[in-house]
Coordinates of C-alpha atoms and ligand atoms in Angstrom, one line a residue:
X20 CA -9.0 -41.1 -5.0
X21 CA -10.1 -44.7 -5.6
X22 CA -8.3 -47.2 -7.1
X23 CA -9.2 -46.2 -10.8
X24 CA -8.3 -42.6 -10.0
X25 CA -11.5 -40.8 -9.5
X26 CA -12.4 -38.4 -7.1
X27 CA -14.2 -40.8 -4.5
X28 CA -17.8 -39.2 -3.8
X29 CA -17.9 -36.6 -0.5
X30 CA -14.3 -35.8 -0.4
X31 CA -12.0 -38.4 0.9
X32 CA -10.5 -37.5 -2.6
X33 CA -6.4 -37.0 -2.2
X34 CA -6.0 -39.4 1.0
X35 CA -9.4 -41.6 0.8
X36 CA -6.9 -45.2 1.6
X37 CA -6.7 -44.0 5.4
X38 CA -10.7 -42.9 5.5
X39 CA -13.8 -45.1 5.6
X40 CA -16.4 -42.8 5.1
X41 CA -16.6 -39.8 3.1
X42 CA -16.1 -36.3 4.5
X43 CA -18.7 -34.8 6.3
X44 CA -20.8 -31.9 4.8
X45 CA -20.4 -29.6 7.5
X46 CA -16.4 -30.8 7.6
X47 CA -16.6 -29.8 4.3
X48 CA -18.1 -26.5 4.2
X49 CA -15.7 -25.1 6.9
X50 CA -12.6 -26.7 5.5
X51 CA -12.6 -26.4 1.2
X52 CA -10.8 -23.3 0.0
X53 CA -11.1 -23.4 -3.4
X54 CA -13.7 -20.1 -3.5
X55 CA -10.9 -18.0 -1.9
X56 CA -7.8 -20.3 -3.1
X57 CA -8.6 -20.3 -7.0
X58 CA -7.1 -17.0 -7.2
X59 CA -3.8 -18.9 -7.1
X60 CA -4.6 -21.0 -9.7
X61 CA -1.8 -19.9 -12.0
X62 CA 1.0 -19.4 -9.4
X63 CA 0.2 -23.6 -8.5
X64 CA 0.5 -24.0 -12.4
X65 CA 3.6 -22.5 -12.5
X66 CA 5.0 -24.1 -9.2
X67 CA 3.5 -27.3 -10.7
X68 CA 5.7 -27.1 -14.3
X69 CA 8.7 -26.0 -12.4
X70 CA 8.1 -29.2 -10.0
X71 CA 8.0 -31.6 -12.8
X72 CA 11.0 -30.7 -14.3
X73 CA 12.9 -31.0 -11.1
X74 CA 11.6 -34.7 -11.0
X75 CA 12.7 -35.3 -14.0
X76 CA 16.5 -33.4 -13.3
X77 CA 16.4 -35.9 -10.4
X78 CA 15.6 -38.9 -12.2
X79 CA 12.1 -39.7 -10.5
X80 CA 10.3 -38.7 -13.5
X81 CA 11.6 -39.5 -17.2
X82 CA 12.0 -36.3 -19.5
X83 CA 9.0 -37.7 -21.5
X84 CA 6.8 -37.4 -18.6
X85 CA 8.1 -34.1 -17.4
X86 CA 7.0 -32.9 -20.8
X87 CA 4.0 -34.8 -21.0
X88 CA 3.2 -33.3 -17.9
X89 CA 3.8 -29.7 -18.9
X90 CA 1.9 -29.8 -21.9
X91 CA -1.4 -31.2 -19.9
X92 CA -0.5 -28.1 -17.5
X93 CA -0.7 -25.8 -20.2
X94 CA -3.6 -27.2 -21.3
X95 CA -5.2 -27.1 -17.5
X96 CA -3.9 -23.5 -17.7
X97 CA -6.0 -22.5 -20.6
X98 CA -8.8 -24.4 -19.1
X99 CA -8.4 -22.3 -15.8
X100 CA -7.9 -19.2 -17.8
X101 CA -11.6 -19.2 -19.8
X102 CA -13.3 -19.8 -16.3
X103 CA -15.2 -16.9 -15.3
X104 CA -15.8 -18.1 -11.5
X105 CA -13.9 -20.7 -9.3
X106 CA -14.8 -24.7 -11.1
X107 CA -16.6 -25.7 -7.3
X108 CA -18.4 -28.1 -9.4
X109 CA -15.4 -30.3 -9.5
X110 CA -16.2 -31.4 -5.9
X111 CA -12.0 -30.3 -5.3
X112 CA -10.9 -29.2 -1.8
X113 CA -8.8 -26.5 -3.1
X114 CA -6.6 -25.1 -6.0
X115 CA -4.2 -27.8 -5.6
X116 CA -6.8 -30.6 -6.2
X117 CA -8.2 -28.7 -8.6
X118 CA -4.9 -28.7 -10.6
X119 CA -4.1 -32.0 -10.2
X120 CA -7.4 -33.6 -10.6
X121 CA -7.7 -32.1 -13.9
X122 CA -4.2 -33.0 -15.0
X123 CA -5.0 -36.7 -14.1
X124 CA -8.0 -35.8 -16.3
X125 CA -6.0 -34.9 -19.5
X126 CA -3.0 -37.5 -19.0
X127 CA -3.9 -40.5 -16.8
X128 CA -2.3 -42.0 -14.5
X129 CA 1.1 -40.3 -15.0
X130 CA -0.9 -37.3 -13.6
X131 CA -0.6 -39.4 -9.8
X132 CA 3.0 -38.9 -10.2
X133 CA 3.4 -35.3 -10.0
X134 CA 3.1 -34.8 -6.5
X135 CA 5.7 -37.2 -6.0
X136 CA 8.2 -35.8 -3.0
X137 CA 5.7 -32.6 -2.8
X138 CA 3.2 -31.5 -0.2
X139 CA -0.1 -28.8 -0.3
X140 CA 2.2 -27.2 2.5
X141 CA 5.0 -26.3 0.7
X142 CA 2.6 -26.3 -2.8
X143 CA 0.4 -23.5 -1.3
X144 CA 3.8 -21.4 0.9
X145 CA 5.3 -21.3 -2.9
X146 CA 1.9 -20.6 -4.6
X147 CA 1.8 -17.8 -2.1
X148 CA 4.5 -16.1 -2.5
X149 CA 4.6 -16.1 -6.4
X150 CA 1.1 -14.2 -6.4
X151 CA 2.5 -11.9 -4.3
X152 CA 5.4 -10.8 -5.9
X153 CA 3.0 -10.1 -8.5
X154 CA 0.7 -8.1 -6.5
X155 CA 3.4 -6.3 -5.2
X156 CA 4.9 -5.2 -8.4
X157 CA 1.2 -4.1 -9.4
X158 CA 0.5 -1.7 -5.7
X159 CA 4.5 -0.7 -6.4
X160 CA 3.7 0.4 -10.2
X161 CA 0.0 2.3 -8.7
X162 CA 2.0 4.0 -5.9
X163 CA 4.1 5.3 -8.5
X164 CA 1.1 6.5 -10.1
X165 CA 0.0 8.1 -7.6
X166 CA 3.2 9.6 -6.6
X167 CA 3.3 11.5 -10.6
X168 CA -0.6 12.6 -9.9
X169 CA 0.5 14.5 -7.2
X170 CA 3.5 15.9 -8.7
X171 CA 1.7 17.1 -11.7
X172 CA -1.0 18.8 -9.5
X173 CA 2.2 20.8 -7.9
X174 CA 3.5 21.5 -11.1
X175 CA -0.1 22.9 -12.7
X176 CA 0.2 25.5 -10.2
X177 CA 2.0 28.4 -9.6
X178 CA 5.7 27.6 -8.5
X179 CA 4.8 30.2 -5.5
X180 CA 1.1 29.0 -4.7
X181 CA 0.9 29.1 -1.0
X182 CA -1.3 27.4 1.6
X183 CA -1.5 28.0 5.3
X184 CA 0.9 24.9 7.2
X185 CA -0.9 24.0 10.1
X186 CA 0.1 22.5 13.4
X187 CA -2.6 21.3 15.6
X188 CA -4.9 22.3 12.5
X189 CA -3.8 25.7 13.5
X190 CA -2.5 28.5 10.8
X191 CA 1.3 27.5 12.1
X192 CA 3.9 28.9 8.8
X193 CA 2.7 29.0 5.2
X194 CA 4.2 26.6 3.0
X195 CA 4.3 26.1 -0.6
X196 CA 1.8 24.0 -2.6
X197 CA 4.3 21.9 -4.2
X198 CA 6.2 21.2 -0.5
X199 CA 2.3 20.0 0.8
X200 CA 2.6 17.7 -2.5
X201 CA 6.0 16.8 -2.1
X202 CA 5.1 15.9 1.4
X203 CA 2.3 12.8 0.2
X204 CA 5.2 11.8 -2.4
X205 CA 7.6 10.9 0.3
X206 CA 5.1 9.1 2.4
X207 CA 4.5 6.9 -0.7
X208 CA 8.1 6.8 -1.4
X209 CA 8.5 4.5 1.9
X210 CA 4.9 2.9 1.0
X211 CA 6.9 2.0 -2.1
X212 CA 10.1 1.0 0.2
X213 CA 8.3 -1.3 2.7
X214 CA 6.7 -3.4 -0.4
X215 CA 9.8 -3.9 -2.0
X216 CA 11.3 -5.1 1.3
X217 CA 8.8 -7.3 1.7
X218 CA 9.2 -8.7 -1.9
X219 CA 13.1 -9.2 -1.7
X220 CA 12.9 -10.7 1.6
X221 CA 10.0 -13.1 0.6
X222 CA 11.8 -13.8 -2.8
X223 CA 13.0 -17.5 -1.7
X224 CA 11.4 -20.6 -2.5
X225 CA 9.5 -22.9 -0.1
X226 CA 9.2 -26.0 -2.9
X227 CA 11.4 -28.8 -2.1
X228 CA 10.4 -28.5 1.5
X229 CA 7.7 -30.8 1.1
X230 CA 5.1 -31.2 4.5
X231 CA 7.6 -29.7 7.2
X232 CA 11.2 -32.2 6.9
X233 CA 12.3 -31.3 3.4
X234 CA 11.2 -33.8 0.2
X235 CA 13.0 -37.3 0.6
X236 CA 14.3 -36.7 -3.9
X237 CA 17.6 -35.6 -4.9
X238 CA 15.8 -32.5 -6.1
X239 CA 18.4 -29.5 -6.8
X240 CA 16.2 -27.1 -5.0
X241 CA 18.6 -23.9 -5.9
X242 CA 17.9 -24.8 -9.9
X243 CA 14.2 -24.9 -9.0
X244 CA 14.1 -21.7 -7.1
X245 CA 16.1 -20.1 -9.1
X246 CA 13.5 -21.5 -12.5
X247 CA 10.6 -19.9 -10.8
X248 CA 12.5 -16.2 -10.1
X249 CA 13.3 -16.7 -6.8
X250 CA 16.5 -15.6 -5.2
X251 CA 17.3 -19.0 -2.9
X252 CA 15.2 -21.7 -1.8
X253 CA 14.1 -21.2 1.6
X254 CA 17.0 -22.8 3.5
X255 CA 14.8 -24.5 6.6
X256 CA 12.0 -27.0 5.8
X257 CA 9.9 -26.4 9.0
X258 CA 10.1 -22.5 9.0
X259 CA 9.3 -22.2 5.2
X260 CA 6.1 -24.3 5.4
X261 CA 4.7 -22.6 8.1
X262 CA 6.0 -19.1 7.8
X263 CA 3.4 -16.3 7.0
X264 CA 5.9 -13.4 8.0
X265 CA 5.6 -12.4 4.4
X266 CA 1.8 -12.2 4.4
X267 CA 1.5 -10.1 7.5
X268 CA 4.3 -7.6 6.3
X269 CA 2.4 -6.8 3.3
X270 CA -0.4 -6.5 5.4
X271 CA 1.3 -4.1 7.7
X272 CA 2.6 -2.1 4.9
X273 CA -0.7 -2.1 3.3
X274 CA -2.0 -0.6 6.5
X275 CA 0.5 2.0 6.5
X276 CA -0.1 3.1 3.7
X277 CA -3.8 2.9 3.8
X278 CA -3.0 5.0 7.2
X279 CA -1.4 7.7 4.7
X280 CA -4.0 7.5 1.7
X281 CA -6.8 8.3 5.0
X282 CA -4.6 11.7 5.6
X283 CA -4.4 12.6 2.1
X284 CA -8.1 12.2 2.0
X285 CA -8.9 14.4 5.0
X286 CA -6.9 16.9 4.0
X287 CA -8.6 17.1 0.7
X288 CA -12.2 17.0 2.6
X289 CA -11.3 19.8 4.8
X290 CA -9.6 22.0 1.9
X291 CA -13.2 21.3 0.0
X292 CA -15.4 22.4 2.7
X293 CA -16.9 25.9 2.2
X294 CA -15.1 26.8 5.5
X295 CA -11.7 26.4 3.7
X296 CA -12.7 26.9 0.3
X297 CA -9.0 25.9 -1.2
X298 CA -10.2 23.2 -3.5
X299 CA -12.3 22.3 -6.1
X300 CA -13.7 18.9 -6.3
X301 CA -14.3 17.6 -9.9
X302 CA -18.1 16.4 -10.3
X303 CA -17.1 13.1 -11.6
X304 CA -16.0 11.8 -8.4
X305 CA -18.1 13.2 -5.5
X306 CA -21.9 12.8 -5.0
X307 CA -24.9 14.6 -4.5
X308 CA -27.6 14.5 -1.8
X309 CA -30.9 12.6 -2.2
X310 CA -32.6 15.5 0.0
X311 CA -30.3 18.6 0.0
X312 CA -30.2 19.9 -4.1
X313 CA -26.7 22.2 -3.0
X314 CA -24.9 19.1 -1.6
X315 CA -22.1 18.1 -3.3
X316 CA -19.6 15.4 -1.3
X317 CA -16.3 13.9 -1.1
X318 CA -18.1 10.6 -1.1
X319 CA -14.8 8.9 -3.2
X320 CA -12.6 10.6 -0.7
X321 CA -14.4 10.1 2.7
X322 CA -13.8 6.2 1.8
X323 CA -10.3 6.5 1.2
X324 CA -10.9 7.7 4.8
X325 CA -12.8 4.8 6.4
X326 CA -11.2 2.1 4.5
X327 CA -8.2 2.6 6.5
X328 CA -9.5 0.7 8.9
X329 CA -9.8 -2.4 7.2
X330 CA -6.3 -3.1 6.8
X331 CA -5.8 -2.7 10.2
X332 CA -8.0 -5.2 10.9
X333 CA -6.5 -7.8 8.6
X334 CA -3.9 -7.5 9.4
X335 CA -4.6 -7.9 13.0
X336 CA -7.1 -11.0 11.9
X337 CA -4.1 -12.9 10.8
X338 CA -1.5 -11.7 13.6
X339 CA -3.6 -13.2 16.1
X340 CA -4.6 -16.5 13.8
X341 CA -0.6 -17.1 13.6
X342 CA 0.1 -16.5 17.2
X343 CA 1.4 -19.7 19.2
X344 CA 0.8 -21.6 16.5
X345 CA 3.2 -24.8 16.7
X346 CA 5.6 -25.6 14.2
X347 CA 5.0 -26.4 11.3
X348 CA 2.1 -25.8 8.8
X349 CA -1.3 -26.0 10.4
X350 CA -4.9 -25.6 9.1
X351 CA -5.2 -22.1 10.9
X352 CA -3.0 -20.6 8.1
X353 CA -5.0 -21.4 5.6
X354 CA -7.6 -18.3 7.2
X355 CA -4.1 -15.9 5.5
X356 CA -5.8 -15.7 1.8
X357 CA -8.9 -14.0 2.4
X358 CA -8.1 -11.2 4.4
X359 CA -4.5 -10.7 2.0
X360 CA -6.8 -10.7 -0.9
X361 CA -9.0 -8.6 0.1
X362 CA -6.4 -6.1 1.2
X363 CA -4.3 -5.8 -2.0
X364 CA -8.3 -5.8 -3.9
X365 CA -8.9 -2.6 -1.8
X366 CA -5.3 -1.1 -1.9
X367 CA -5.2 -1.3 -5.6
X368 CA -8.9 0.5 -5.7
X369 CA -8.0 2.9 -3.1
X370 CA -5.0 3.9 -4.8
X371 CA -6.6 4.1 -8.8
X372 CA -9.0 6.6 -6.8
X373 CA -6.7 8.5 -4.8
X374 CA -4.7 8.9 -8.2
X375 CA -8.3 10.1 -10.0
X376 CA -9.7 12.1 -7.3
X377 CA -5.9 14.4 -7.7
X378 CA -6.0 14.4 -10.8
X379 CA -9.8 16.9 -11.1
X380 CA -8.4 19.2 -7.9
X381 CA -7.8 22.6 -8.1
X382 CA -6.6 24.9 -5.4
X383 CA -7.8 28.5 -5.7
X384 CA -4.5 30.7 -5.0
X385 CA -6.3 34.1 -3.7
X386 CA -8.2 31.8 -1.3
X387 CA -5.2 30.1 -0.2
X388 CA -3.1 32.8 -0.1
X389 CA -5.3 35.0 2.2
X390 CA -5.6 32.3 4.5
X391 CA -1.5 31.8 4.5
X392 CA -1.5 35.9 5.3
X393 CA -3.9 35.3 8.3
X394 CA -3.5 34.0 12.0
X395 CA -0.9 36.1 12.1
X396 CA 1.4 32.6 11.2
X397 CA 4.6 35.4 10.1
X398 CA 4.9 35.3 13.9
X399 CA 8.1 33.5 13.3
X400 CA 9.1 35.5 10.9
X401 CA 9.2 38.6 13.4
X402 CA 11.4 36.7 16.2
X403 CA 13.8 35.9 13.8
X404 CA 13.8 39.6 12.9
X405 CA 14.4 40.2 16.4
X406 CA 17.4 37.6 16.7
X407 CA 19.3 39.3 13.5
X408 CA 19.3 41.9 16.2
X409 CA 20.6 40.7 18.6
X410 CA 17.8 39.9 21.0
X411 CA 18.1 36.3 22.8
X412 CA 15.1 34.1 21.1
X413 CA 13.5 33.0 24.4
X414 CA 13.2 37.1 24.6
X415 CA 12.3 37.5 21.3
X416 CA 9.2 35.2 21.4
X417 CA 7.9 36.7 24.7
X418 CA 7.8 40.2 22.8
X419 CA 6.2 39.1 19.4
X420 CA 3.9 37.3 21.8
X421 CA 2.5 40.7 23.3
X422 CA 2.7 41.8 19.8
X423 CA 0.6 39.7 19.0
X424 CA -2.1 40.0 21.6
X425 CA -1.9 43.5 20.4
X426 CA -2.6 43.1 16.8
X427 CA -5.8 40.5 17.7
X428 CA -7.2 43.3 20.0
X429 CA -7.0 45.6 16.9
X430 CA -8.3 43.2 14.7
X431 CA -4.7 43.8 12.6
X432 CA -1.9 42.0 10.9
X433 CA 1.3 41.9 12.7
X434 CA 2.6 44.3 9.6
X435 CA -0.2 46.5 10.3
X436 CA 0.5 47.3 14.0
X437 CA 1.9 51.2 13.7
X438 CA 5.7 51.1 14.1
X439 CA 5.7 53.4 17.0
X440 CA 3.5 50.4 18.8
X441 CA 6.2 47.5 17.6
X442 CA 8.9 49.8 19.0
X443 CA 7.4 50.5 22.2
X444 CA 7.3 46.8 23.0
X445 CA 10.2 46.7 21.7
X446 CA 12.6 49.5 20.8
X447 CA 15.0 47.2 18.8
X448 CA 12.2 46.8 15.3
X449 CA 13.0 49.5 12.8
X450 CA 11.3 50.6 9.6
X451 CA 12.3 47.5 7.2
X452 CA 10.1 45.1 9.4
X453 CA 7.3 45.1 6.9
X454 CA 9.6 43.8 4.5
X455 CA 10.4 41.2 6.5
X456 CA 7.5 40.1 7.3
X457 CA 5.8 39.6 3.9
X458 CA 4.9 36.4 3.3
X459 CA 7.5 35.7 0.4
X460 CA 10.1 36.8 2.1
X461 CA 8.9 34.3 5.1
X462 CA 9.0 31.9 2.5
X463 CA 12.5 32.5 0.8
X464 CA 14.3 32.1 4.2
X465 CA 13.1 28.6 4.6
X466 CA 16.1 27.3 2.3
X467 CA 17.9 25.2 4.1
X468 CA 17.5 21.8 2.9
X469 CA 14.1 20.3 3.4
X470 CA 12.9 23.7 3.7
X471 CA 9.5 25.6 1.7
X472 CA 11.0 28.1 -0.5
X473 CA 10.8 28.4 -3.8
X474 CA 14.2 27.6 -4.8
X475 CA 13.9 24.2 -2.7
X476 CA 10.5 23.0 -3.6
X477 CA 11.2 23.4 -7.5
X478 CA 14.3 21.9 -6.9
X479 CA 12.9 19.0 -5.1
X480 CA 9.7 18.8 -7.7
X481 CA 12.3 18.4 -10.4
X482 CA 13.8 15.9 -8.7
X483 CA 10.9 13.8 -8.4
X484 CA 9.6 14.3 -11.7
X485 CA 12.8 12.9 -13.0
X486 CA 12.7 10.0 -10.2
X487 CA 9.2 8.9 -11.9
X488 CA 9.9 9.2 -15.2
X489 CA 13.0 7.1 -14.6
X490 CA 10.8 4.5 -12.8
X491 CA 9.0 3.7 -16.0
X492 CA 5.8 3.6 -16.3
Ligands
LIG519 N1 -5.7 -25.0 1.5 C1 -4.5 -25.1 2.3 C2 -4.0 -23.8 2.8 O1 -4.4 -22.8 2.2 C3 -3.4 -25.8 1.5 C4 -2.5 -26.5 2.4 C5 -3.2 -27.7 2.9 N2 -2.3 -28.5 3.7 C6 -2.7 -29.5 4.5 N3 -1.8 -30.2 5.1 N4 -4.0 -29.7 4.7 O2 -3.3 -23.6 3.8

């Protein structure tokens, strides 16, 4: 600023006493942030009210100002809120110029007194981690979303709609529709469980610590953090200015997660592809081919796919931008907002689609279902057999596995090998084998907890349906 409070031209603006000339263009365009940091224009509004009162609880500010103060915020707010695109006309380094160069605006010189006792380091740490616990509580609430899309796409099938499980992408043991489902729920379910620990462990409140030693004002710090939601203030100065552990657990979470949305999707790709045949694609989110008129592609889902690795590599961008950096803040952290941004942009979009694209499937049960009788997957199903009789399971498998040979030479079920062929590889298989072997019995002896029968997977369906309704909405 100079002396009559004005931005002084070329941007010496918040510390032009120490600086003789203006700031380079070049120095410029590689150090403003106000294109990436605007989006935290209304957590530094927030952070910026809640600062003033706490001058004013500590006597630095009169309650006049404090509320002179808020109501200019307010106003800067509103002003903020009708923008359509970041104000990089102001000439303002970042958000926090931004703020308080329009507050000085609006109220004068008591504007110069806000940032009494404050720093941008603790200013953007708190800003930070207000936006997040926002974006959080949004990815939390679409996770959820996406948790009820694939519960109702278990429960519009039949209770007993089977699919070939596969090991190895191998026909392994069929399992039930709603256990595949069920599956993707529980993958979410920790999804849902790494955010919230990252929210409740990055609930405590960096303002107060000012540049790195703490501010040098009897501010009560625990009334502050406590004014803007958080649980505690952040109980070291050094460590909470230049601590981005928050930012890169999200990340990693997001990653994870983005890790599990990419095996939902190629699942879903496979299950589409003539080869399979399981699933039905709705037309209103796949594509066509500019060349090939009988094309019809997973295009939404085949992103969902490749975006994956995107999160990876933000989160790996700011891993290796944090590592050995000295204590405490330095400019190198301010590189954590684009790549965070961007992730939680992409998360929320991948997960709105993922929740879309499940909710136009439909599995086609005769297809499935004659697939879960093939590759001879109630292998299992006849070594067990063996075992209720008595033969040692190491023995067992050796016999079903000449069966088995046997039946693929003939081109034949396991079932439909003649008895007197079963019993001459092994004498201990009588008539009820078939039984045994059907694929719903298979299925109905999977009920130990966990397991794919029936009985389980409604039980479990139930339970998650009631889960999500009793998350709200
Ligand atoms: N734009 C900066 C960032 O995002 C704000 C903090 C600046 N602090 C400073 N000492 N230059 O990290």
């Amino acid at each position: 600023m100079t002396r009559d409070g004005q931005p002084a031209s070329g941007s010496t603006g918040m510390w032009g006493g120490r600086f003789a000339s203006a700031a380079d263009p070049l120095f410029r365009a590689v150090n403003d942030s106000l294109p990436v940091d605007w989006r935290l224009v209304e957590a530094d509004i927030l952070g910026s009210r809640a600062w003033a009162g706490a001058l004013a609880r500590a006597g630095v500010l009169t309650h006049d100002e404090a509320a002179r103060l808020h109501t200019a915020l307010d106003a800067v707010l509103e002003e903020a809120r009708a923008r359509s695109s970041p104000p990089t006309e102001s000439g303002a380094e970042d958000v926090h110029s931004w703020v308080e160069q329009r507050l000085i605006a609006i109220v004068g010189p008591l504007g110069k007194k806000l940032h009494t006792g404050r720093s941008r380091n603790d200013q953007v740490a708190t800003d930070l981690r207000l936006w997040l616990r926002e974006a959080l509580d949004a990815r939390i609430a679409e996770l959820r979303a996406l948790q009820r899309a694939l519960v109702a796409l278990a429960q519009r099938h039949a209770a007993d709609h089977v699919l070939p499980g596969y090991t190895h992408l191998q026909r392994a043991q069929p399992v039930l529709l709603g256990h595949w489902c069920l599956a993707y729920v529980d993958m979410l379910e920790r999804d849902i469980g790494r955010f919230a620990d990252a929210r409740l462990r990055g609930n405590q409140c960096p303002l107060g610590c000012a540049a790195l030693a703490g501010t040098a004002y009897p501010v009560d710090r625990h009334a502050l953090a406590a004014e803007l939601g958080f649980d505690a203030p952040a109980a070291n100065s050094l460590d909470a200015v230049s601590d981005r552990d928050g930012v890169l657990e999200v990340l990693a979470s997001a990653s994870i997660c983005a890790m599990h949305l990419s095996r939902l999707a190629e699942e879903l790709i496979l299950y589409a592809t003539d080869e399979f045949g399981f699933i039905r694609l709705e037309d209103a989110m796949t594509s066509g081919s500019s060349l090939m008129p009988q094309k019809k592609n997973p295009d939404a889902l085949e992103l969902l796919r490749g975006k994956a690795g995107g999160f990876l590599g933000a989160f790996v961008a700011l891993l290796a931008t944090m590592k050995g950096l000295p204590l405490a803040y330095n400019k190198d952290m301010q590189e954590d907002k684009a790549p965070l941004f961007r992730a939680m942009d992409e998360l929320s979009l991948c997960l709105l689609v993922g929740t879309r694209v499940l909710a136009g499937v439909t599995f086609d049960p005769n297809r499935c279902r004659e697939a879960a009788r093939g590759g001879h997957a109630n292998a299992t199903d006849l070594a067990d057999y063996l075992v209720e009789r008595g033969v040692p399971f190491r023995d067992a498998h050796e016999h079903v596995g000449r069966l088995v040979r046997l039946a693929i030479e003939r081109g034949v079920t396991l079932e439909a090998l003649p008895i007197e062929v079963m019993r001459s590889v092994c004498p201990e298989i009588g008539p009820d084998v078939a039984a045994h072997l059907s694929l719903e019995a298979g299925l109905a002896r999977r009920n130990a907890y966990g397991g794919t029968s029936v009985e389980r997977v409604s039980a479990a369906l139930a339970e998650a349906h009631a889960r999500l309704e009793a998350a709200g909405p």
